[in-house]
XYZ file of C-alpha atoms in Angstrom:
749
model
C -0.184 0.202 -0.138
C 1.082 3.422 -0.854
C 1.414 6.885 1.268
C 3.273 8.956 -0.534
C 3.096 11.394 -3.411
C 6.703 11.099 -4.426
C 9.532 11.619 -2.180
C 8.219 14.649 -0.490
C 4.467 14.849 -0.197
C 1.993 12.695 1.193
C -1.431 11.185 -0.517
C -4.349 13.652 0.395
C -5.534 13.042 3.937
C -2.160 10.861 5.093
C -0.557 12.120 8.003
C 2.645 10.466 8.922
C 3.579 9.616 12.727
C 7.401 9.315 11.759
C 9.477 8.086 14.788
C 12.062 10.681 15.038
C 14.263 10.787 17.620
C 14.856 8.539 21.079
C 13.189 9.445 23.780
C 13.870 6.995 26.827
C 13.804 3.351 27.165
C 13.452 0.235 29.380
C 14.420 -3.073 30.135
C 12.073 -5.684 31.118
C 13.689 -9.119 31.441
C 14.695 -9.740 27.655
C 12.853 -7.079 26.195
C 14.337 -3.792 25.165
C 11.398 -1.420 25.194
C 12.453 2.123 23.194
C 9.957 4.837 23.120
C 10.407 7.293 19.807
C 8.700 10.527 19.599
C 7.552 11.634 16.505
C 8.574 15.469 16.594
C 12.030 16.844 18.043
C 11.845 17.063 21.734
C 13.781 20.544 22.823
C 12.291 20.752 26.735
C 9.585 19.296 28.805
C 6.791 21.478 27.112
C 7.379 19.223 24.006
C 6.758 16.095 25.748
C 3.509 17.290 25.711
C 0.855 17.160 22.860
C 3.024 14.368 21.048
C 2.966 11.394 19.449
C 5.066 8.486 20.668
C 6.065 4.822 19.211
C 6.470 2.378 21.394
C 9.400 -0.454 19.591
C 9.765 -3.362 21.520
C 13.048 -5.712 21.050
C 12.905 -9.371 21.638
C 14.244 -12.733 20.252
C 12.727 -16.328 20.341
C 15.972 -17.589 19.310
C 19.244 -17.245 18.428
C 20.223 -14.931 15.321
C 16.794 -13.503 15.231
C 15.118 -10.350 16.298
C 11.935 -9.463 16.565
C 10.883 -6.094 16.461
C 7.424 -4.551 17.571
C 6.448 -1.025 16.973
C 3.175 0.132 18.450
C 1.106 3.405 18.420
C -1.992 2.833 20.461
C -1.055 -0.524 22.757
C -5.128 -0.361 23.448
C -5.120 -2.124 19.956
C -3.461 -5.013 20.734
C -3.086 -7.529 17.744
C -5.108 -11.208 18.694
C -3.286 -13.954 18.980
C -4.638 -15.499 15.712
C -3.241 -12.950 13.678
C 0.300 -13.744 14.319
C 2.138 -16.664 12.747
C 2.818 -19.999 15.209
C 6.755 -19.607 15.959
C 8.793 -21.755 17.968
C 10.397 -20.036 20.960
C 14.062 -21.092 21.659
C 16.401 -20.264 24.961
C 18.481 -17.463 22.764
C 21.453 -15.750 24.796
C 20.637 -12.197 25.006
C 22.788 -9.424 25.728
C 21.592 -5.798 25.898
C 24.364 -3.055 25.948
C 23.692 0.693 26.997
C 26.401 2.964 25.210
C 26.130 7.047 25.590
C 24.954 7.294 21.925
C 23.277 3.691 21.604
C 21.517 1.124 22.709
C 22.412 -2.446 21.475
C 20.035 -5.785 21.436
C 22.041 -8.533 20.821
C 21.111 -12.376 20.337
C 23.950 -14.475 19.122
C 26.199 -12.605 16.173
C 23.148 -10.350 15.607
C 22.200 -6.908 16.895
C 20.306 -4.311 16.385
C 22.032 -0.985 17.152
C 19.703 2.171 18.231
C 21.025 5.557 18.121
C 19.892 7.557 20.884
C 21.223 11.079 19.420
C 18.920 13.493 18.913
C 17.099 14.008 15.966
C 18.395 11.042 14.611
C 16.098 8.144 14.631
C 17.964 5.089 13.555
C 18.243 1.472 14.212
C 21.028 -0.710 12.584
C 21.126 -4.451 11.543
C 24.227 -6.183 11.916
C 25.386 -9.958 11.519
C 28.885 -10.031 13.132
C 30.812 -7.700 10.789
C 28.193 -8.212 8.367
C 25.929 -4.821 7.602
C 22.831 -6.013 7.250
C 20.137 -3.388 6.832
C 18.402 -0.399 8.664
C 15.291 1.744 9.326
C 15.780 5.266 10.069
C 14.391 8.940 9.124
C 11.359 8.954 7.317
C 11.165 5.066 7.561
C 9.084 3.367 10.914
C 5.659 5.143 10.999
C 2.188 5.056 12.066
C 0.101 6.236 8.691
C -3.304 8.255 9.908
C -5.801 8.522 6.878
C -8.605 10.627 7.522
C -10.153 10.319 4.211
C -10.628 6.560 4.172
C -10.936 6.254 8.316
C -7.924 4.007 8.736
C -4.480 3.673 10.326
C -1.815 2.051 9.300
C 1.481 0.959 10.748
C 4.559 1.038 8.343
C 8.116 -0.095 8.161
C 10.633 0.468 5.718
C 14.130 -1.561 6.095
C 16.977 -0.422 3.699
C 18.538 -1.909 0.432
C 21.731 -2.231 -0.326
C 23.241 -0.999 -3.667
C 22.628 -4.093 -5.926
C 20.457 -6.111 -3.169
C 17.957 -7.978 -4.258
C 14.655 -9.512 -2.929
C 13.124 -13.357 -3.391
C 10.052 -15.117 -1.840
C 6.973 -13.638 -0.672
C 5.188 -16.825 -1.492
C 4.477 -18.760 -4.643
C 4.543 -15.901 -7.196
C 4.449 -16.032 -10.607
C 5.643 -12.471 -11.279
C 9.496 -11.801 -12.081
C 11.496 -13.478 -9.440
C 13.186 -10.713 -8.496
C 10.636 -8.605 -6.433
C 12.541 -5.430 -6.620
C 10.108 -2.867 -8.586
C 7.126 -4.912 -7.435
C 3.724 -4.716 -5.177
C 3.358 -7.551 -3.485
C -0.200 -8.144 -1.197
C 0.142 -11.276 1.025
C -3.566 -12.777 0.359
C -4.547 -15.736 -0.779
C -6.700 -15.793 -4.072
C -7.535 -18.466 -6.542
C -6.215 -16.323 -9.320
C -3.939 -19.177 -12.004
C -0.393 -19.127 -12.417
C -0.803 -15.842 -14.850
C -1.711 -12.872 -12.917
C 0.215 -11.191 -9.812
C -2.145 -12.926 -7.240
C -0.765 -16.365 -5.524
C -2.507 -19.239 -3.921
C 0.136 -19.438 -1.429
C 1.255 -16.147 0.388
C 3.846 -15.878 2.763
C 4.968 -12.624 4.443
C 8.264 -13.670 4.504
C 11.104 -12.473 2.010
C 14.758 -13.592 1.354
C 17.506 -11.122 0.428
C 20.637 -11.873 -1.859
C 22.710 -10.533 1.318
C 21.555 -13.819 3.202
C 19.048 -12.686 5.702
C 15.429 -12.779 5.760
C 12.409 -10.609 7.031
C 8.949 -12.192 8.472
C 6.291 -10.110 9.214
C 4.282 -10.756 12.366
C 1.155 -11.124 10.819
C -1.289 -13.125 8.879
C -3.609 -10.748 7.444
C -3.443 -7.999 4.798
C 0.531 -7.357 4.837
C 1.163 -5.242 1.793
C 4.681 -5.034 0.961
C 6.601 -2.246 -1.775
C 9.839 -3.585 -2.655
C 11.879 -0.953 -4.135
C 8.939 0.539 -5.535
C 7.181 3.424 -3.316
C 10.657 4.184 -2.145
C 13.103 2.557 -4.228
C 16.032 2.555 -1.901
C 13.878 0.516 0.875
C 11.434 -2.374 1.310
C 8.243 -1.531 3.150
C 5.752 -3.519 4.580
C 2.646 -2.332 6.221
C -0.478 -3.588 7.953
C -3.648 -1.943 8.987
C -4.256 -1.079 12.579
C -1.711 -0.012 15.456
C 0.987 -2.510 15.919
C 3.367 -4.062 13.180
C 5.596 -6.457 13.943
C 8.364 -8.375 12.345
C 11.540 -10.980 12.464
C 14.934 -10.240 10.987
C 16.858 -13.574 10.833
C 20.296 -14.374 10.118
C 21.602 -17.646 8.977
C 24.754 -16.295 7.283
C 23.497 -16.835 3.853
C 20.260 -17.591 1.999
C 20.270 -21.592 2.887
C 21.116 -20.987 6.385
C 18.386 -18.414 6.862
C 15.908 -20.108 5.294
C 16.644 -23.230 7.469
C 16.340 -20.434 10.558
C 13.063 -20.031 9.228
C 11.977 -23.258 9.119
C 13.512 -23.827 12.607
C 11.018 -20.946 13.773
C 8.036 -21.947 11.429
C 8.250 -25.711 11.154
C 10.433 -28.301 9.204
C 8.664 -30.166 6.242
C 7.337 -33.362 7.023
C 9.528 -36.231 4.933
C 6.855 -37.839 2.246
C 6.634 -41.288 1.515
C 9.141 -42.721 -0.985
C 6.247 -43.765 -3.155
C 5.146 -40.174 -3.503
C 8.470 -39.473 -5.546
C 7.013 -41.473 -8.660
C 4.917 -40.620 -11.253
C 0.926 -39.518 -10.309
C -1.560 -39.648 -12.935
C -5.284 -38.028 -12.444
C -8.624 -38.260 -14.177
C -8.398 -34.567 -15.096
C -10.540 -31.914 -13.864
C -13.818 -31.905 -15.743
C -13.604 -35.002 -17.493
C -16.111 -38.384 -17.485
C -14.601 -41.403 -16.190
C -15.427 -44.261 -14.383
C -13.929 -47.484 -13.290
C -13.319 -48.937 -17.237
C -11.846 -45.650 -18.047
C -9.461 -45.639 -14.834
C -8.409 -48.951 -15.318
C -7.574 -48.494 -18.873
C -5.568 -45.412 -17.951
C -3.123 -47.853 -15.354
C -3.227 -50.738 -17.351
C -2.202 -48.617 -20.803
C 0.621 -47.400 -18.866
C 1.567 -51.027 -18.054
C 1.449 -51.698 -21.541
C 3.831 -49.068 -22.311
C 6.131 -50.135 -19.331
C 5.642 -46.797 -17.980
C 6.214 -46.680 -14.099
C 3.196 -44.910 -12.507
C 2.994 -45.122 -8.643
C -0.197 -42.923 -7.455
C -3.437 -42.768 -9.701
C -5.617 -39.540 -8.450
C -9.537 -39.367 -8.834
C -10.130 -35.435 -9.209
C -13.453 -33.960 -8.089
C -16.048 -36.135 -9.956
C -15.607 -38.790 -8.017
C -18.474 -37.484 -6.299
C -21.695 -36.718 -7.629
C -22.166 -33.106 -9.600
C -23.866 -30.354 -6.952
C -22.740 -32.639 -3.938
C -19.290 -31.427 -3.550
C -18.236 -32.129 -1.284
C -20.127 -35.119 0.514
C -17.082 -37.670 0.111
C -19.720 -40.559 -1.242
C -18.733 -42.022 -4.497
C -21.041 -41.517 -7.371
C -23.426 -44.786 -7.484
C -23.694 -44.415 -11.245
C -19.902 -44.352 -12.280
C -18.461 -46.292 -9.416
C -21.098 -48.912 -7.537
C -18.414 -50.639 -5.849
C -15.846 -48.159 -4.730
C -13.763 -50.611 -1.980
C -13.848 -53.391 -4.423
C -12.274 -51.029 -7.331
C -9.856 -49.666 -5.158
C -8.717 -53.153 -4.206
C -8.523 -54.059 -7.879
C -6.573 -50.630 -8.506
C -4.024 -51.357 -5.239
C -3.545 -54.759 -7.228
C -2.421 -53.431 -10.211
C 0.403 -51.646 -8.069
C -0.758 -47.728 -7.399
C -1.152 -45.775 -4.910
C -4.833 -43.761 -4.511
C -5.534 -40.020 -3.875
C -8.839 -38.293 -4.161
C -10.115 -34.976 -4.723
C -11.470 -32.810 -1.489
C -12.253 -29.652 -0.710
C -13.370 -27.785 2.427
C -16.409 -26.549 0.768
C -19.641 -28.055 1.564
C -22.404 -27.490 -1.042
C -26.085 -27.023 0.158
C -26.706 -30.142 -1.616
C -24.507 -32.097 0.446
C -25.988 -34.091 2.967
C -23.236 -32.896 4.962
C -24.520 -29.317 4.760
C -27.401 -30.186 7.137
C -25.526 -31.994 9.389
C -23.058 -29.027 9.633
C -25.639 -26.787 10.146
C -27.293 -28.365 12.976
C -23.550 -28.785 14.690
C -22.474 -25.661 14.499
C -19.624 -26.866 12.299
C -19.902 -24.329 9.723
C -18.923 -20.737 9.315
C -21.395 -18.583 10.595
C -22.393 -14.997 9.663
C -22.432 -12.474 12.781
C -26.117 -12.703 13.088
C -25.195 -16.730 13.512
C -26.728 -17.890 10.212
C -24.618 -19.678 7.971
C -22.533 -18.187 5.632
C -23.039 -19.212 1.943
C -21.985 -18.665 -1.588
C -22.886 -19.702 -4.783
C -19.197 -19.487 -6.096
C -18.270 -23.120 -6.755
C -21.085 -25.122 -5.916
C -24.447 -23.595 -5.054
C -24.978 -22.317 -1.499
C -21.858 -23.611 -0.385
C -20.577 -23.382 3.091
C -17.425 -23.508 4.789
C -15.843 -25.815 7.502
C -14.728 -23.922 10.348
C -11.442 -25.489 11.106
C -11.478 -23.453 14.207
C -13.840 -25.382 16.351
C -12.434 -28.832 17.354
C -15.510 -30.851 17.104
C -15.850 -29.570 13.625
C -12.438 -30.841 13.101
C -13.131 -34.082 14.688
C -16.664 -34.493 12.176
C -14.856 -33.204 9.128
C -11.811 -35.924 9.566
C -14.440 -38.620 10.497
C -15.263 -38.560 7.124
C -12.430 -38.935 5.299
C -11.587 -41.893 7.725
C -14.050 -43.367 5.988
C -12.453 -43.163 2.880
C -9.456 -43.851 4.271
C -10.567 -47.276 5.685
C -12.087 -48.151 1.816
C -8.327 -47.809 0.327
C -7.608 -44.350 -0.226
C -3.893 -43.163 0.586
C -3.888 -39.594 0.523
C -5.959 -36.726 -0.650
C -5.444 -33.513 -2.846
C -6.287 -30.796 -0.558
C -7.622 -28.613 -3.083
C -8.862 -24.906 -2.372
C -8.740 -23.034 0.448
C -8.375 -19.241 -0.967
C -11.493 -17.712 -1.207
C -12.611 -16.995 2.582
C -14.656 -14.567 3.391
C -13.367 -11.404 5.767
C -16.617 -9.217 6.498
C -19.567 -10.057 8.726
C -18.699 -13.251 9.805
C -17.944 -14.992 13.314
C -15.608 -17.963 13.738
C -15.918 -20.350 16.610
C -13.230 -19.233 18.449
C -13.529 -15.663 17.571
C -10.599 -15.186 15.382
C -9.420 -12.006 13.581
C -11.489 -12.815 10.237
C -9.059 -10.371 8.271
C -6.108 -13.227 9.067
C -8.305 -15.877 8.750
C -8.493 -15.528 5.285
C -4.960 -16.867 5.141
C -4.841 -18.856 8.215
C -7.726 -21.008 7.092
C -5.744 -23.283 4.828
C -3.392 -23.844 7.464
C -5.800 -25.152 9.618
C -7.460 -27.201 6.380
C -4.087 -28.879 5.588
C -2.727 -29.479 9.302
C -6.312 -30.863 10.007
C -5.913 -33.673 7.246
C -2.492 -33.975 7.185
C -2.797 -34.914 11.136
C -5.648 -37.584 10.024
C -3.236 -39.064 7.871
C -0.674 -39.811 10.240
C -2.970 -40.960 12.523
C -4.520 -43.561 10.617
C -1.591 -44.666 7.968
C 1.296 -43.833 10.902
C 3.886 -41.251 10.662
C 6.130 -41.232 7.817
C 3.055 -42.275 5.751
C 1.275 -39.014 5.152
C 1.089 -37.193 1.985
C -1.180 -34.352 0.872
C -1.319 -32.642 -2.660
C -2.262 -28.929 -1.303
C -2.753 -25.798 -3.846
C -3.019 -23.154 -0.945
C -0.619 -22.454 2.308
C -0.025 -20.163 4.871
C 3.124 -19.543 6.959
C 3.863 -22.709 8.498
C 2.233 -24.485 5.854
C 5.587 -26.530 4.779
C 5.278 -29.083 7.547
C 1.920 -30.463 5.393
C 3.681 -31.248 1.763
C 3.488 -31.985 -0.904
C 2.361 -28.710 -2.558
C 1.667 -27.844 -5.964
C 1.505 -24.863 -7.974
C -2.286 -24.393 -9.024
C -3.813 -23.383 -12.602
C -1.327 -23.133 -15.387
C -1.791 -22.922 -18.979
C -0.809 -25.402 -21.635
C 2.138 -22.916 -23.069
C 5.983 -22.231 -22.877
C 5.467 -18.997 -21.158
C 3.385 -20.518 -18.781
C 5.548 -23.405 -17.830
C 7.912 -20.568 -17.369
C 5.982 -18.625 -14.650
C 5.184 -22.070 -13.018
C 8.912 -22.555 -12.368
C 9.494 -18.809 -11.138
C 6.338 -19.520 -8.748
C 7.903 -22.693 -7.390
C 11.402 -20.916 -6.974
C 9.555 -18.365 -5.341
C 7.802 -20.372 -2.647
C 11.072 -22.534 -2.267
C 12.371 -19.311 -0.716
C 9.830 -19.914 1.972
C 10.975 -23.139 3.077
C 8.665 -25.764 0.666
C 10.846 -28.398 0.317
C 8.656 -30.583 -1.774
C 6.738 -29.036 -4.989
C 5.011 -30.079 -8.007
C 2.935 -28.570 -10.515
C 0.805 -29.914 -13.613
C 2.712 -31.675 -16.200
C 2.040 -30.117 -19.451
C -0.583 -27.453 -17.956
C -3.730 -27.558 -16.579
C -6.168 -25.357 -18.757
C -6.181 -26.117 -22.552
C -4.320 -29.077 -24.181
C -0.764 -28.791 -24.617
C 1.008 -29.916 -28.193
C 2.929 -33.183 -28.316
C 6.320 -31.280 -28.286
C 5.208 -29.017 -25.133
C 4.433 -32.465 -23.478
C 7.339 -33.859 -24.048
C 9.183 -30.743 -22.643
C 7.032 -30.075 -19.616
C 7.576 -34.224 -18.814
C 11.173 -33.603 -18.856
C 10.593 -30.928 -16.280
C 7.719 -32.507 -14.514
C 10.080 -35.588 -13.294
C 12.913 -33.151 -12.507
C 10.588 -31.945 -10.074
C 10.826 -32.752 -6.080
C 6.948 -34.530 -7.271
C 5.607 -35.613 -10.807
C 1.905 -35.281 -11.728
C 0.212 -35.295 -15.019
C -2.845 -33.799 -14.778
C -5.345 -31.195 -16.752
C -8.890 -29.698 -17.015
C -11.142 -30.919 -19.473
C -8.776 -33.612 -21.151
C -7.294 -36.538 -20.240
C -3.028 -36.525 -19.802
C -2.150 -39.723 -20.613
C 0.910 -39.893 -23.008
C -0.427 -41.613 -26.218
C -3.122 -39.233 -27.022
C -0.203 -36.698 -27.461
C 2.004 -39.050 -29.685
C 3.411 -42.466 -29.158
C 6.963 -40.752 -28.712
C 5.530 -38.881 -25.680
C 5.443 -42.762 -24.105
C 8.691 -42.900 -25.453
C 10.003 -39.733 -23.596
C 7.702 -39.997 -20.271
C 8.578 -43.515 -19.770
C 13.179 -42.377 -20.273
C 12.435 -39.809 -17.532
C 9.999 -41.590 -14.799
C 12.738 -44.426 -15.664
C 15.719 -41.688 -14.839
C 13.640 -40.187 -11.683
C 13.273 -43.756 -10.384
C 17.090 -44.707 -10.652
C 18.016 -40.885 -9.030
C 16.031 -42.090 -5.935
C 18.937 -42.738 -3.726
C 20.203 -39.516 -4.348
C 16.908 -37.577 -4.185
C 15.676 -38.777 -0.862
C 18.805 -38.143 0.564
C 18.012 -34.390 -0.273
C 14.300 -35.414 0.578
C 15.427 -36.045 4.130
C 18.039 -32.804 4.114
C 14.957 -30.816 3.605
C 12.872 -32.163 6.608
C 16.259 -32.065 8.736
C 16.872 -28.471 7.250
C 14.404 -27.085 6.023
C 16.380 -26.189 2.699
C 14.423 -26.913 -0.102
C 14.959 -29.669 -2.849
C 14.315 -27.224 -5.676
C 16.407 -24.276 -5.273
C 16.941 -21.191 -6.945
C 20.317 -20.890 -7.962
C 21.502 -17.873 -5.769
C 20.758 -20.133 -3.011
C 23.366 -22.746 -3.796
C 25.514 -19.823 -5.076
C 25.205 -17.169 -3.106
C 28.533 -15.273 -4.329
C 28.332 -15.843 -8.302
C 26.291 -12.416 -8.796
C 24.923 -13.736 -12.415
C 22.948 -16.416 -10.181
C 20.973 -13.777 -8.653
C 18.443 -13.391 -11.166
C 18.197 -17.045 -12.984
C 14.502 -17.736 -12.810
C 14.915 -20.726 -16.309
C 17.114 -23.121 -14.385
C 17.145 -24.522 -10.963
C 19.500 -26.852 -8.384
C 17.722 -29.921 -7.432
C 19.582 -30.459 -4.394
C 23.110 -29.413 -4.311
C 24.383 -31.820 -6.919
C 22.182 -31.621 -10.060
C 21.698 -28.298 -12.241
C 18.470 -28.490 -14.574
C 17.587 -26.240 -17.305
C 14.092 -27.027 -18.758
C 13.681 -26.330 -22.729
C 10.952 -23.619 -22.849
C 11.204 -23.636 -27.095
C 9.871 -25.909 -29.546
C 13.388 -25.526 -31.230
C 14.963 -27.420 -28.727
C 17.508 -24.633 -28.019
C 18.556 -23.362 -24.707
C 20.815 -21.061 -23.034
C 21.902 -21.705 -19.420
C 24.300 -20.455 -16.414
C 27.308 -22.336 -15.399
C 28.771 -21.533 -11.960
C 32.466 -22.073 -11.725
C 33.842 -25.551 -12.151
C 33.711 -28.148 -14.567
C 30.122 -29.442 -15.292
C 29.443 -33.000 -16.698
C 25.448 -33.517 -17.897
C 24.333 -36.660 -16.785
C 22.601 -37.656 -19.789
C 25.149 -36.732 -22.767
C 28.599 -37.033 -20.932
C 29.147 -33.661 -22.112
C 31.844 -31.744 -19.952
C 31.891 -28.407 -19.666
C 33.615 -25.853 -17.300
C 32.635 -22.408 -15.986
C 31.284 -19.738 -15.449
C 29.759 -18.835 -18.261
C 26.723 -19.195 -20.135
C 26.384 -22.119 -22.305
C 23.978 -22.342 -25.659
C 22.606 -26.217 -26.737
C 19.911 -27.657 -28.764
C 18.254 -30.822 -27.328
C 15.986 -33.774 -29.045
C 13.239 -34.780 -26.784
C 15.501 -37.280 -24.889
C 17.828 -34.771 -23.339
C 17.993 -31.346 -21.626
C 21.168 -29.893 -19.546
C 21.204 -32.172 -16.398
C 24.424 -31.267 -15.040
C 26.290 -32.765 -12.444
C 28.115 -30.221 -10.273
C 31.948 -30.328 -9.440
C 33.481 -32.179 -6.334
C 29.975 -34.414 -5.656
C 29.496 -37.972 -5.190
C 25.597 -38.857 -7.051
C 24.024 -41.614 -5.741
C 22.269 -43.488 -8.227
C 19.987 -46.775 -7.973
C 19.544 -50.134 -9.149
C 15.763 -49.512 -10.097
C 14.018 -47.761 -12.647
C 10.484 -48.770 -11.646
C 9.836 -48.154 -8.880
C 10.327 -44.632 -6.325
C 10.535 -46.874 -3.444
C 12.967 -49.765 -3.678
C 16.317 -50.453 -1.049
C 18.263 -47.115 -1.997
C 21.290 -49.098 -0.102
C 21.240 -52.306 -2.327
C 23.365 -52.170 -5.961
C 23.635 -48.558 -5.723
C 26.202 -46.678 -8.010
C 28.468 -43.862 -6.244
C 29.078 -41.985 -9.189
C 32.101 -38.957 -9.119
C 31.717 -35.950 -11.040
C 34.628 -33.589 -11.816
C 36.787 -33.258 -8.602
C 39.213 -30.712 -8.485
C 42.610 -31.100 -6.474
C 41.927 -31.184 -2.861
C 38.355 -31.471 -2.812
C 36.190 -33.895 -1.075
C 32.607 -35.024 -0.952
C 30.667 -36.604 1.533
C 26.735 -38.295 1.084
C 24.431 -40.299 3.084
C 22.521 -43.121 1.616
C 19.225 -43.165 3.001
C 16.544 -46.176 3.194
C 12.883 -45.867 2.278
C 12.655 -44.447 6.111
C 14.605 -41.910 5.943
C 17.397 -43.685 8.163
C 21.072 -43.661 6.790
C 22.337 -46.768 5.487
C 25.727 -46.147 4.136
C 28.020 -43.355 4.294
C 30.372 -42.612 1.355
C 33.505 -40.192 1.264
C 35.673 -39.411 -1.544
C 38.590 -36.863 -1.891
C 40.848 -35.947 -4.824
C 44.704 -35.549 -3.780
C 46.840 -35.096 -7.243
C 45.998 -37.941 -9.809
C 44.640 -39.819 -7.212
C 40.873 -40.236 -5.591
C 40.808 -42.018 -2.330
C 36.980 -43.368 -1.511
C 35.490 -44.966 1.026
C 31.877 -46.114 2.069
C 30.672 -47.961 5.534
C 27.202 -49.266 6.480
C 24.518 -51.291 5.106
C 24.166 -52.641 1.766
C 26.240 -52.801 -1.239
C 27.870 -50.311 -3.787
C 30.532 -49.909 -6.658
C 32.102 -46.413 -7.506
C 32.032 -45.094 -10.892
C 33.656 -41.915 -13.031
C 31.929 -39.480 -14.562
C 34.757 -37.486 -15.332
C 38.518 -38.343 -16.732
C 40.497 -41.764 -15.865
C 42.064 -40.889 -12.515
C 43.172 -43.489 -9.879
C 40.541 -44.476 -7.446
C 41.868 -46.123 -4.094
C 39.949 -47.486 -1.513
C 40.915 -45.572 1.517
């Protein structure tokens, strides 16, 4: 939201109350409370009829400082308005000096100026200068025309500093120059709206900022004031965390320490998913023909998904199989299981008036109510639909009870669709949550309820969702997918941008609709998107009004899909190691280039390629010609598919048929490759090949190969000294070594 008219003037009706100078402070245990006058104070007479802002500094854990700015404390935010964060045991030091106050946690410190007419707070991580707020930055904005008050903060941007993240954003990857609203919307991938909004951004300097508000946070990134990132919220209080993890990966990990680490998805979820598509007609004969068709073509399929019309039209959701098309669903699911696939079904939290659940929910008080205690309803999506009120524990149990019936039938997991169009006016939640904050928070509670049900019924380590919307902390409940994209190359590229932006918020596991959701892809696009999709953490063929089985495109599509499913299955020892890393640290599997190579300035703007873990660089092809231009950081890289050896840093041009693309193995890595190409879930430690990339003299590497539950089975190490590579491995399993690069002497240490 913008408040100024250029740099010097304010918009009509807006009166700013800027923090101008230090007035006083108090130390309350581990908290430092500073009072900032909004005008210069010359004497006691100036302390009357003056505005004062209260700024409190605290810390939930080392390397994180929480700054809270308050105008009128009587308007204290409700608990439901703030993200849930973990509280640690930070080391706090508060230092009082003549001209400054210092609030320190770990190596992170906020330095507050006490000099007259010189309000300023500088943030440092050790000796590294991060950012600041100062003159005409921190403020309460009073708008007399619109009768509203907003709290505003502006944090300085360094020369060349770039900002990333703020959720799954399909706009340009670098957010400088953009206005971003932290407001979930069902807007597709071709607009500035987002299904997954996070009030957290990551800087190219390595620090991050989380705004302590789940509601309508408005960001102006180098836009209203080009030297600052501005964020504002309605009301009288604004809080934010500065996180300093040392580098982008460290800060993302620190963010997940605060808001939750991703659960480890079951190994089977990493295989190929196939759906019925959204509005197609289908029955058991149709679904069986798809599964058998994949088997006949030797294309490994691991999950089959029934999208929304497994239920009857107008009854979404009642969680009852359509008896006309699925007269005996339990027996059908058993037959599909015997074909070797897991089963996923589409659900959402919207209850249409024709669903028998509407009456149940209304009579029991399980549905969102209006302020007059009537049920909130809309005709948007389903006629007369209502929302399950997930702030009511009884409603959660009721809703999950309906899903529990499906699990007992043989369903393995759920696609938790929708959750973005949540009303904010004229409604009252069961627990009296703030309606504006619940707009985004709703999807967190929705996915949390379903995920916890799966953990209860299937056991820890077997729960998996396919979720579209999310909020802060939602990374704990994977997997998430990118929403409604178009069947075009530009939409494929914007989908990748969205995934890389989401990765900056600690979302370790992410997927997208292979070949695009809306419209139907050409055979060319289908094959290129299959390459990209099978080199994502999770891989699903899905669409809207047409089926996505490969033989409906052309026979070559079957060949290409099979090749890349086989490739992904063979890479599972490596990929599951990276999945465990994401689960333990929060660092995502699919990473923007700057996250893995923060010192390489060229990597700071790259959004058409990514790192899949730390060892594989993927550059999807976005042109029918097969041409691609990609960047390699320093070192010798090897194309895993072609064997081509290229030395970086530098840009590379290439042209590839459908059987290959730039899949580059990073220098100084051990890539664990499995012996199975037909399943994603197998014994990764049996007959694993440990592939050595190009090693520089003196370089070393180490990998931990897990089992299907994420437990380390084999630890392998390698180091190069002169013309010799010394290797060692230990643990339970069998392995062999292979060189991808020039012949060097391998000696087992």
